[in-house]
Amino acid sequence: MLLEIKDLTLEYGRIEALHGISLEVEQGEIVALIGANGAGKTTTMRAISGLRPVAKGSIVFDGQDITKLRADKRVILGVGQSPEGRGVFPGMSVMENLEIGAYTRRDKAGIAEDLERCFALFPRLLERRKQAGGTLSGGEQQMLAVGRALMTRPKLLLLDEPSMGLAPMLIQQIFEIITEINSQGTTVLVVEQNAQQALSRAHRAYVLETGSIVKSGTGQELLNDPSVKDAYLGVA
Amino acid sequence: MTGLEQGAIYALVALGYTLVYGVLRLINFAHSEVFMIGTFTTMWVWGWMGIDQNTKIDSVGQMVMLIVIGLVAGAAASAVTAVTVEVVAYRPLRRRNAPPLAFLITAIGASLFLAEMIGIFTKRAPFGPPRIIEPAVAFAIGPFKVTNTQILVLLVALLMMAALDQFVNRSRMGKGIRAVAQDPDTAALMGINKNRIILLVFVLGGAMAGVAALLWNVRYGFTKFNVGFLIGLKAFSAAVLGGIGNLRGALLGGLLLGVVENYASGLFGGEWKDFTGFVLLVILLMFRPTGLLGESLGRARA
């Protein structure tokens, strides 16, 4: 088990945002977490990456309890995240944004290798490598955010709403690349509102509703589940 | 020329305000005392070496050595002071998620504490550090006379600023500073330790103030426990003038402020110097509220 979350509870002030959720991610999987706005998807992500303190429960990553570990140390252990809203550093060039993904690494050869892999996945970034992050289009920023997360050489890649604000064509493309990244050996946990794409790409998925997990299963099972269809897929 | 010289000192101190503001969105009022402690430390270090106001410095080698020693001592003392303020005063507040107002009042408190501490220790007396360089006109371009201290001050200041600029723009740690300034949460997701970056910013800002302190001693040969107050205020104005959070803005703001002040005191008389400086600030902010170059460590390129 690469990631094991047990009974995770999280509060914003006195309001409970997550009510004891549990989920697991196996080595090599793509796992999707779907749900509506405000269901707690991003909160879950921020708890895993360490940006939000946890009230109760535990997060175990790669056999190590990281519940109380500082965010930057989790990156060193192998948790890489592309955050919600992309979080591209606007004043830095594409190249600098990617380099900062490798901030904690010292292996020059490995970094060069990952940079190459990144440009192979996203040729667009190579064209724009000297341009400031803030001047990229939404789709390019998303590519940059994913590429930058890969530069941390993560064991687990966390993707928070990779399709947000993108045109349907680009959404398709981003998910193809996610599948590609996964086939190259990186485990992926993706949070999405676009359930159709997420479920058809994921090995397994969880459905989050107002801070609790209400359903789980393989991607296919959930795609065919009548209540999921009704609520998230827009078909009756 | 006198204006540029004074402006260069403002600019060096202004860097400290701008760096800390860029990363923490905090106006570190204690920075003026970081400068003040630098002026005293260089003087004391020279004192321990047996150099006082009556010592005659006759060889160039000795002069250079004293300047280098003063520079290192001043920069080190100021950096240590800045870091101490951060660790003792600001970090505990951050840990408790204190509101911005708490930081502001803490900054003012730390400033007063340091000034009064040195005030008590030195009996509030004015001090005259030894004259390391006897001012002399080195050369003249038409009506402008350039003195040897002016060359030294400008040269050292510009060198330090160029080095800092390169560091922030090119090095790995410099990128870390910019990342934390632009988006602290995402910076953490890149594995950047925010507290370490904040510490680094205080070290850099403090060291720059220490260098400014040495130059101040060489140029003015005067210090007192409250020497930092007006310099701090001017440097802060210079930082705002150029666009706070922007390193090159601090340089531009400092030089501009120095030149305008000196021009004005030549025109209206010395007592108008401080007046014009602040009038300039107010007028400029009416038209460009974010300063000449805008806030940049956070937004555009640093």
Coordinates of C-alpha atoms in Angstrom, one line a residue:
Chain A
M1 CA 0.0 0.0 0.0
L2 CA 1.5 3.3 -1.1
L3 CA -1.0 5.6 0.6
E4 CA -3.4 4.7 3.4
I5 CA -5.7 7.3 4.9
K6 CA -7.6 6.2 8.0
D7 CA -10.6 8.0 9.5
L8 CA -9.3 11.4 8.5
T9 CA -11.2 14.3 10.2
L10 CA -10.4 17.9 9.4
E11 CA -11.8 21.2 10.7
Y12 CA -12.0 24.7 9.4
G13 CA -12.4 26.7 12.6
R14 CA -15.2 24.9 14.4
I15 CA -16.7 23.5 11.2
E16 CA -15.8 19.9 10.3
A17 CA -14.9 19.7 6.7
L18 CA -14.0 16.0 6.5
H19 CA -15.9 13.5 8.7
G20 CA -13.5 10.6 9.1
I21 CA -12.7 9.5 5.5
S22 CA -10.7 6.5 4.7
L23 CA -9.1 5.7 1.3
E24 CA -6.2 3.7 -0.1
V25 CA -4.0 3.9 -3.1
E26 CA -2.0 0.9 -4.3
Q27 CA 1.4 1.2 -6.0
G28 CA 0.9 1.7 -9.8
E29 CA -2.8 2.7 -9.7
I30 CA -4.7 5.7 -10.9
V31 CA -7.3 6.5 -8.2
A32 CA -9.9 9.1 -8.7
L33 CA -11.7 11.1 -6.1
I34 CA -14.9 12.7 -7.5
G35 CA -17.5 14.9 -6.0
A36 CA -19.3 18.2 -6.3
N37 CA -18.0 21.6 -5.4
G38 CA -17.4 21.9 -1.7
A39 CA -17.5 18.2 -1.1
G40 CA -14.0 18.3 0.5
K41 CA -11.8 17.1 -2.4
T42 CA -9.3 19.9 -2.3
T43 CA -9.3 19.7 1.5
T44 CA -8.4 16.0 1.3
M45 CA -5.5 16.8 -1.1
R46 CA -4.2 19.6 1.1
A47 CA -4.3 17.2 4.1
I48 CA -2.3 14.6 2.2
S49 CA 0.4 17.1 1.1
G50 CA 0.5 18.7 4.5
L51 CA -0.8 22.2 3.9
R52 CA -3.8 21.6 6.2
P53 CA -3.4 20.3 9.8
V54 CA -5.4 17.1 10.5
A55 CA -7.7 17.0 13.5
K56 CA -8.1 13.2 13.8
G57 CA -7.1 10.1 11.9
S58 CA -3.8 9.1 10.2
I59 CA -2.1 9.3 6.8
V60 CA 0.5 6.6 6.1
F61 CA 2.7 7.0 3.0
D62 CA 5.0 4.2 1.9
G63 CA 4.9 2.6 5.3
Q64 CA 5.7 5.8 7.2
D65 CA 3.2 7.8 9.3
I66 CA 3.2 11.3 7.8
T67 CA 0.2 12.7 9.6
K68 CA 2.2 15.4 11.4
L69 CA 5.1 15.8 9.0
R70 CA 5.8 19.3 7.5
A71 CA 4.7 19.7 3.9
D72 CA 8.1 20.3 2.4
K73 CA 9.4 17.1 4.0
R74 CA 6.6 15.1 2.5
V75 CA 7.9 16.2 -0.9
I76 CA 11.2 14.6 -0.2
L77 CA 9.5 11.4 0.7
G78 CA 7.8 11.3 -2.7
V79 CA 4.5 13.1 -2.5
G80 CA 4.3 15.5 -5.5
Q81 CA 1.3 17.7 -6.1
S82 CA -0.1 19.8 -8.8
P83 CA -2.4 22.1 -6.7
E84 CA -5.8 23.4 -7.4
G85 CA -5.7 26.6 -9.5
R86 CA -2.3 25.3 -10.8
G87 CA -0.1 27.5 -8.6
V88 CA 2.3 28.4 -11.4
F89 CA 4.8 31.0 -10.2
P90 CA 3.8 33.9 -12.3
G91 CA 7.1 35.8 -12.2
M92 CA 9.3 32.9 -13.1
S93 CA 9.9 31.5 -16.5
V94 CA 8.6 28.0 -17.5
M95 CA 12.1 26.7 -17.1
E96 CA 12.5 28.2 -13.7
N97 CA 9.1 26.8 -12.6
L98 CA 10.3 23.3 -13.7
E99 CA 13.7 23.7 -12.0
I100 CA 12.0 24.7 -8.8
G101 CA 10.1 21.4 -8.9
A102 CA 13.6 19.8 -8.5
Y103 CA 14.4 22.1 -5.6
T104 CA 15.1 19.3 -3.1
R105 CA 17.1 17.1 -5.6
R106 CA 20.8 17.1 -6.1
D107 CA 21.1 14.4 -8.8
K108 CA 22.0 16.5 -11.8
A109 CA 21.7 13.6 -14.3
G110 CA 18.3 12.6 -12.9
I111 CA 17.0 16.1 -13.1
A112 CA 18.1 16.5 -16.7
E113 CA 16.5 13.2 -17.5
D114 CA 13.2 14.2 -15.9
L115 CA 13.3 17.6 -17.7
E116 CA 13.6 15.7 -21.0
R117 CA 10.7 13.4 -20.1
C118 CA 8.7 16.5 -19.1
F119 CA 9.3 18.2 -22.5
A120 CA 8.5 14.9 -24.3
L121 CA 5.1 14.7 -22.5
F122 CA 4.5 18.4 -23.0
P123 CA 6.3 19.7 -26.1
R124 CA 4.4 23.0 -25.7
L125 CA 6.5 23.7 -22.6
L126 CA 9.7 23.4 -24.5
E127 CA 8.5 26.0 -27.0
R128 CA 7.6 28.3 -24.1
R129 CA 10.5 27.6 -21.8
K130 CA 11.7 31.2 -21.6
Q131 CA 8.2 32.7 -21.2
A132 CA 7.0 33.9 -17.7
G133 CA 4.6 31.5 -16.1
G134 CA 1.9 34.2 -15.6
T135 CA 1.7 34.8 -19.4
L136 CA 0.8 31.2 -20.3
S137 CA -2.7 30.1 -21.3
G138 CA -4.8 28.0 -18.8
G139 CA -4.0 24.8 -20.6
E140 CA -0.3 25.6 -20.7
Q141 CA -0.3 26.5 -17.0
Q142 CA -1.9 23.1 -16.2
M143 CA 0.8 21.3 -18.2
L144 CA 3.4 23.3 -16.4
A145 CA 1.9 22.5 -13.0
V146 CA 1.8 18.7 -13.8
G147 CA 5.3 18.9 -15.3
R148 CA 6.6 20.7 -12.3
A149 CA 5.1 18.1 -9.9
L150 CA 6.8 15.4 -11.9
M151 CA 10.1 17.2 -11.5
T152 CA 9.9 16.3 -7.8
R153 CA 10.2 12.7 -9.0
P154 CA 7.2 11.6 -7.0
K155 CA 6.2 8.1 -6.0
L156 CA 2.7 9.5 -5.7
L157 CA 1.4 12.2 -8.0
L158 CA -1.5 14.2 -6.6
L159 CA -3.5 16.1 -9.2
D160 CA -6.1 18.6 -8.0
E161 CA -8.7 19.3 -10.7
P162 CA -6.4 19.1 -13.7
S163 CA -9.3 19.8 -16.1
M164 CA -10.5 22.9 -14.4
G165 CA -11.2 25.8 -16.8
L166 CA -10.0 23.9 -19.8
A167 CA -11.6 23.3 -23.2
P168 CA -13.0 19.8 -23.8
M169 CA -10.2 19.0 -26.3
L170 CA -7.6 19.9 -23.8
I171 CA -9.3 17.9 -21.0
Q172 CA -9.1 14.9 -23.2
Q173 CA -5.4 15.6 -23.9
I174 CA -4.5 16.1 -20.2
F175 CA -6.1 12.8 -19.2
E176 CA -4.3 11.0 -22.0
I177 CA -1.1 12.4 -20.6
I178 CA -2.1 11.3 -17.1
T179 CA -2.6 7.8 -18.3
E180 CA 0.8 8.0 -20.0
I181 CA 2.5 9.2 -16.8
N182 CA 0.9 6.3 -15.0
S183 CA 2.0 3.7 -17.5
Q184 CA 5.6 5.0 -17.0
G185 CA 5.3 3.9 -13.4
T186 CA 4.0 6.8 -11.4
T187 CA 1.1 6.2 -9.1
V188 CA -1.6 8.9 -9.5
L189 CA -4.4 10.2 -7.2
V190 CA -6.6 12.6 -9.1
V191 CA -9.4 14.8 -7.7
E192 CA -12.0 15.8 -10.4
Q193 CA -15.3 17.3 -11.0
N194 CA -15.2 16.0 -14.5
A195 CA -16.4 12.5 -13.5
Q196 CA -16.7 11.1 -17.0
Q197 CA -13.1 11.5 -17.8
A198 CA -11.8 10.6 -14.4
L199 CA -13.8 7.4 -14.0
S200 CA -13.0 6.2 -17.5
R201 CA -9.2 6.6 -16.8
A202 CA -9.1 5.4 -13.2
H203 CA -8.5 1.9 -11.9
R204 CA -10.5 2.7 -8.8
A205 CA -12.5 5.7 -7.6
Y206 CA -14.1 7.2 -4.5
V207 CA -17.2 9.4 -4.4
L208 CA -17.0 12.2 -1.9
E209 CA -20.1 14.0 -0.7
T210 CA -20.1 16.8 1.9
G211 CA -17.0 15.5 3.7
S212 CA -17.8 11.8 3.6
I213 CA -17.0 9.0 1.2
V214 CA -20.3 7.6 0.0
K215 CA -19.2 5.1 -2.6
S216 CA -16.2 3.4 -4.0
G217 CA -15.4 0.9 -6.6
T218 CA -13.5 0.4 -9.9
G219 CA -13.8 3.2 -12.4
Q220 CA -16.1 1.1 -14.6
E221 CA -18.4 0.1 -11.8
L222 CA -18.9 3.7 -10.8
L223 CA -19.4 4.7 -14.5
N224 CA -22.3 2.3 -14.7
D225 CA -23.7 3.0 -11.2
P226 CA -27.2 4.6 -11.6
S227 CA -26.8 7.1 -8.7
V228 CA -23.4 8.2 -9.9
K229 CA -24.7 8.6 -13.4
D230 CA -27.6 10.6 -12.1
A231 CA -25.5 12.9 -9.9
Y232 CA -22.2 13.3 -11.7
L233 CA -22.4 12.2 -15.3
G234 CA -25.4 14.3 -16.4
V235 CA -27.2 11.4 -18.0
A236 CA -30.4 9.8 -16.6
Chain B
M1 CA 27.3 63.3 -6.2
T2 CA 26.7 63.7 -2.5
G3 CA 23.1 62.8 -3.3
L4 CA 24.1 59.5 -5.1
E5 CA 26.3 58.7 -2.2
Q6 CA 23.6 59.2 0.4
G7 CA 21.1 57.5 -1.9
A8 CA 23.3 54.4 -2.2
I9 CA 23.2 54.0 1.6
Y10 CA 19.4 54.4 1.7
A11 CA 19.2 51.8 -1.1
L12 CA 21.3 49.3 0.8
V13 CA 19.1 49.6 3.9
A14 CA 16.0 49.7 1.7
L15 CA 16.9 46.2 0.4
G16 CA 16.2 44.8 3.9
Y17 CA 12.7 46.2 4.0
T18 CA 11.9 45.1 0.6
L19 CA 13.2 41.5 1.0
V20 CA 11.3 40.9 4.2
Y21 CA 8.2 42.6 2.8
G22 CA 8.4 40.5 -0.3
V23 CA 8.4 37.2 1.5
L24 CA 6.4 38.0 4.7
R25 CA 4.2 41.0 3.7
L26 CA 5.6 42.5 6.9
I27 CA 7.2 45.9 7.4
N28 CA 10.1 45.1 9.7
F29 CA 10.5 48.3 11.7
A30 CA 13.3 46.8 13.6
H31 CA 15.4 47.0 10.5
S32 CA 16.5 50.6 11.3
E33 CA 18.1 49.2 14.5
V34 CA 19.7 46.4 12.6
F35 CA 21.5 49.2 10.7
M36 CA 22.3 51.1 14.0
I37 CA 23.8 48.0 15.6
G38 CA 26.0 47.7 12.5
T39 CA 27.4 51.2 12.9
F40 CA 28.3 50.5 16.5
T41 CA 29.8 47.2 15.8
T42 CA 32.2 48.4 13.1
M43 CA 33.2 51.2 15.4
W44 CA 33.8 48.9 18.4
V45 CA 35.8 46.5 16.3
W46 CA 38.0 49.3 15.1
G47 CA 38.3 50.4 18.7
W48 CA 39.5 46.9 19.9
M49 CA 42.1 47.0 17.2
G50 CA 43.4 50.2 18.8
I51 CA 42.1 52.5 16.1
D52 CA 40.5 55.6 17.5
Q53 CA 39.8 59.1 16.3
N54 CA 43.4 60.3 16.8
T55 CA 45.0 57.3 15.0
K56 CA 46.6 58.3 11.8
I57 CA 46.0 55.9 9.0
D58 CA 48.9 56.3 6.7
S59 CA 49.2 53.3 4.5
V60 CA 46.6 52.3 1.9
G61 CA 47.0 48.6 2.9
Q62 CA 45.9 49.4 6.5
M63 CA 43.0 51.4 5.2
V64 CA 41.7 48.6 3.0
M65 CA 42.2 46.1 5.8
L66 CA 40.2 48.2 8.2
I67 CA 37.4 48.7 5.7
V68 CA 37.2 45.0 5.0
I69 CA 37.2 44.1 8.6
G70 CA 34.6 46.8 9.4
L71 CA 32.5 45.5 6.5
V72 CA 32.6 41.9 7.6
A73 CA 32.0 42.8 11.3
G74 CA 29.1 45.2 10.5
A75 CA 27.4 42.8 8.1
A76 CA 27.8 39.9 10.6
A77 CA 26.5 41.8 13.5
S78 CA 23.5 43.2 11.6
A79 CA 22.6 39.8 10.1
V80 CA 22.7 38.3 13.6
T81 CA 20.5 41.0 15.0
A82 CA 18.0 40.6 12.1
V83 CA 17.9 36.9 12.6
T84 CA 17.5 37.2 16.4
V85 CA 14.5 39.5 15.9
E86 CA 13.0 37.0 13.5
V87 CA 13.5 34.0 15.7
V88 CA 12.6 35.7 19.0
A89 CA 9.8 38.0 17.9
Y90 CA 8.2 37.1 14.6
R91 CA 8.4 33.3 14.3
P92 CA 6.4 32.6 17.5
L93 CA 3.7 34.9 16.1
R94 CA 3.6 33.0 12.8
R95 CA 3.3 29.8 14.6
R96 CA 0.2 31.1 16.3
N97 CA -1.3 32.5 13.1
A98 CA -1.3 36.0 14.6
P99 CA -3.1 38.8 12.7
P100 CA -1.0 41.4 10.8
L101 CA -1.6 44.0 13.4
A102 CA 0.2 41.9 16.0
F103 CA 3.3 41.7 13.7
L104 CA 3.2 45.4 13.2
I105 CA 3.2 46.3 16.9
T106 CA 5.8 43.6 17.6
A107 CA 8.0 45.2 14.9
I108 CA 7.7 48.6 16.5
G109 CA 8.4 47.1 19.9
A110 CA 11.5 45.3 18.7
S111 CA 12.7 48.5 17.2
L112 CA 12.3 50.5 20.4
F113 CA 13.7 47.7 22.5
L114 CA 16.9 47.5 20.4
A115 CA 17.3 51.3 20.3
E116 CA 16.8 51.7 24.0
M117 CA 19.1 48.8 24.8
I118 CA 22.0 50.4 23.0
G119 CA 20.9 53.8 24.3
I120 CA 21.3 52.7 27.9
F121 CA 24.5 50.8 27.2
T122 CA 26.1 53.8 25.5
K123 CA 24.6 56.4 27.9
R124 CA 22.8 58.0 24.9
A125 CA 26.1 59.7 23.9
P126 CA 27.0 60.4 20.4
F127 CA 30.1 58.6 19.1
G128 CA 32.6 59.4 16.4
P129 CA 34.1 56.4 14.7
P130 CA 37.6 56.9 13.5
R131 CA 38.2 58.6 10.2
I132 CA 39.4 55.8 8.1
I133 CA 39.7 57.9 4.9
E134 CA 40.5 61.5 5.0
P135 CA 38.0 63.0 2.5
A136 CA 39.8 64.5 -0.5
V137 CA 38.7 65.4 -4.0
A138 CA 39.8 62.6 -6.3
F139 CA 38.9 64.1 -9.6
A140 CA 36.5 66.7 -11.0
I141 CA 34.3 66.6 -14.0
G142 CA 33.5 70.2 -14.8
P143 CA 31.9 71.7 -11.8
F144 CA 31.3 68.3 -10.1
K145 CA 33.9 67.3 -7.6
V146 CA 34.1 63.6 -6.8
T147 CA 35.7 62.7 -3.5
N148 CA 37.4 59.4 -2.6
T149 CA 34.7 58.4 -0.1
Q150 CA 32.0 58.9 -2.7
I151 CA 33.8 56.5 -5.0
L152 CA 34.1 54.0 -2.2
V153 CA 30.5 54.2 -1.1
L154 CA 29.0 54.0 -4.5
L155 CA 31.3 51.2 -5.6
V156 CA 30.7 49.0 -2.6
A157 CA 27.0 49.7 -2.6
L158 CA 26.5 49.0 -6.3
L159 CA 28.7 45.8 -6.0
M160 CA 26.6 44.5 -3.1
M161 CA 23.4 45.2 -4.9
A162 CA 24.5 43.6 -8.1
A163 CA 25.6 40.5 -6.1
L164 CA 22.3 40.3 -4.3
D165 CA 20.4 40.8 -7.6
Q166 CA 22.3 37.9 -9.2
F167 CA 21.9 35.7 -6.2
V168 CA 18.1 36.2 -6.1
N169 CA 17.7 35.7 -9.8
R170 CA 20.1 32.9 -10.5
S171 CA 20.8 30.7 -7.5
R172 CA 18.8 27.9 -6.3
M173 CA 18.2 29.6 -2.9
G174 CA 17.3 32.8 -4.7
K175 CA 14.6 30.9 -6.7
G176 CA 13.4 29.6 -3.3
I177 CA 13.0 33.2 -2.1
R178 CA 11.0 34.2 -5.2
A179 CA 8.9 31.1 -5.0
V180 CA 7.9 31.7 -1.3
A181 CA 7.3 35.4 -2.2
Q182 CA 5.0 34.5 -5.1
D183 CA 3.1 31.6 -3.5
P184 CA 4.1 30.2 -0.2
D185 CA 1.7 27.2 -0.3
T186 CA 2.9 26.0 -3.7
A187 CA 6.5 26.7 -2.6
A188 CA 6.0 24.2 0.2
L189 CA 4.7 21.6 -2.4
M190 CA 8.0 22.0 -4.1
G191 CA 9.8 20.9 -0.9
I192 CA 10.9 24.4 0.0
N193 CA 11.2 25.0 3.7
K194 CA 9.6 28.3 4.3
N195 CA 11.2 29.1 7.6
R196 CA 14.6 28.5 6.2
I197 CA 13.9 30.9 3.3
I198 CA 12.6 33.5 5.8
L199 CA 15.8 33.1 7.8
L200 CA 17.8 33.6 4.7
V201 CA 15.9 36.8 3.8
F202 CA 16.7 38.2 7.2
V203 CA 20.4 37.3 6.9
L204 CA 20.6 38.9 3.5
G205 CA 18.7 42.0 4.5
G206 CA 20.7 42.3 7.7
A207 CA 24.0 41.9 6.0
M208 CA 23.1 44.6 3.5
A209 CA 22.2 47.0 6.3
G210 CA 25.6 46.1 7.9
V211 CA 27.4 47.1 4.8
A212 CA 25.4 50.3 4.7
A213 CA 26.5 50.9 8.3
L214 CA 30.1 50.6 7.5
L215 CA 29.8 53.0 4.6
W216 CA 27.9 55.4 6.9
N217 CA 30.8 55.3 9.4
V218 CA 33.3 55.9 6.7
R219 CA 31.4 58.8 5.2
Y220 CA 29.8 60.5 8.2
G221 CA 32.0 59.4 11.1
F222 CA 29.1 59.7 13.6
T223 CA 26.7 57.4 15.3
K224 CA 24.2 57.4 18.2
F225 CA 21.7 55.0 19.6
N226 CA 18.9 56.6 17.5
V227 CA 20.9 57.0 14.3
G228 CA 18.8 54.3 12.7
F229 CA 15.5 56.2 13.1
L230 CA 15.8 58.7 10.3
I231 CA 17.9 56.4 8.0
G232 CA 15.3 53.7 8.5
L233 CA 12.5 56.0 7.7
K234 CA 14.3 57.3 4.6
A235 CA 15.2 53.8 3.5
F236 CA 11.7 52.6 4.0
S237 CA 10.5 55.5 1.9
A238 CA 13.0 54.6 -0.7
A239 CA 11.7 51.1 -0.8
V240 CA 8.1 52.3 -1.2
L241 CA 9.2 54.9 -3.8
G242 CA 10.7 52.2 -6.0
G243 CA 8.0 49.7 -5.3
I244 CA 8.2 47.6 -2.1
G245 CA 9.1 44.0 -2.7
N246 CA 11.2 44.9 -5.7
L247 CA 15.0 44.8 -5.4
R248 CA 15.8 47.0 -8.3
G249 CA 13.1 49.4 -7.1
A250 CA 14.9 49.8 -3.8
L251 CA 18.0 50.8 -5.7
L252 CA 16.2 53.3 -7.9
G253 CA 14.2 54.7 -5.0
G254 CA 17.2 55.1 -2.8
L255 CA 19.3 56.9 -5.4
L256 CA 16.4 59.1 -6.4
L257 CA 15.6 60.1 -2.8
G258 CA 19.2 60.9 -2.1
V259 CA 19.6 63.1 -5.2
V260 CA 16.4 64.9 -4.8
E261 CA 17.1 65.6 -1.1
N262 CA 20.5 67.0 -1.8
Y263 CA 19.3 69.0 -4.8
A264 CA 16.6 70.5 -2.6
S265 CA 18.9 71.4 0.2
G266 CA 21.2 73.1 -2.2
L267 CA 18.2 75.0 -3.6
F268 CA 16.3 75.9 -0.4
G269 CA 18.8 75.3 2.4
G270 CA 19.7 72.2 4.4
E271 CA 16.7 72.4 6.7
W272 CA 14.4 71.5 3.8
K273 CA 16.2 68.3 3.1
D274 CA 13.9 65.8 5.0
F275 CA 10.9 67.9 4.0
T276 CA 11.4 67.5 0.3
G277 CA 12.2 63.8 0.6
F278 CA 8.8 63.0 2.1
V279 CA 6.9 65.4 -0.2
L280 CA 8.4 63.6 -3.1
L281 CA 7.2 60.3 -1.6
V282 CA 3.6 61.6 -1.1
I283 CA 3.4 63.1 -4.5
L284 CA 4.7 60.0 -6.3
L285 CA 2.4 57.7 -4.4
M286 CA -0.6 59.8 -5.5
F287 CA 0.3 58.9 -9.1
R288 CA 1.8 55.5 -8.8
P289 CA 0.5 53.8 -5.6
T290 CA 2.7 50.8 -6.1
G291 CA 5.9 52.8 -6.5
L292 CA 8.0 53.4 -9.6
L293 CA 8.7 49.8 -10.6
G294 CA 5.7 48.2 -8.9
E295 CA 5.7 45.3 -6.4
S296 CA 7.8 42.7 -8.1
L297 CA 9.4 40.1 -5.9
G298 CA 5.9 38.7 -5.5
R299 CA 4.4 39.3 -9.0
A300 CA 6.6 39.8 -12.0
R301 CA 10.3 39.1 -12.2
A302 CA 12.3 40.0 -9.2

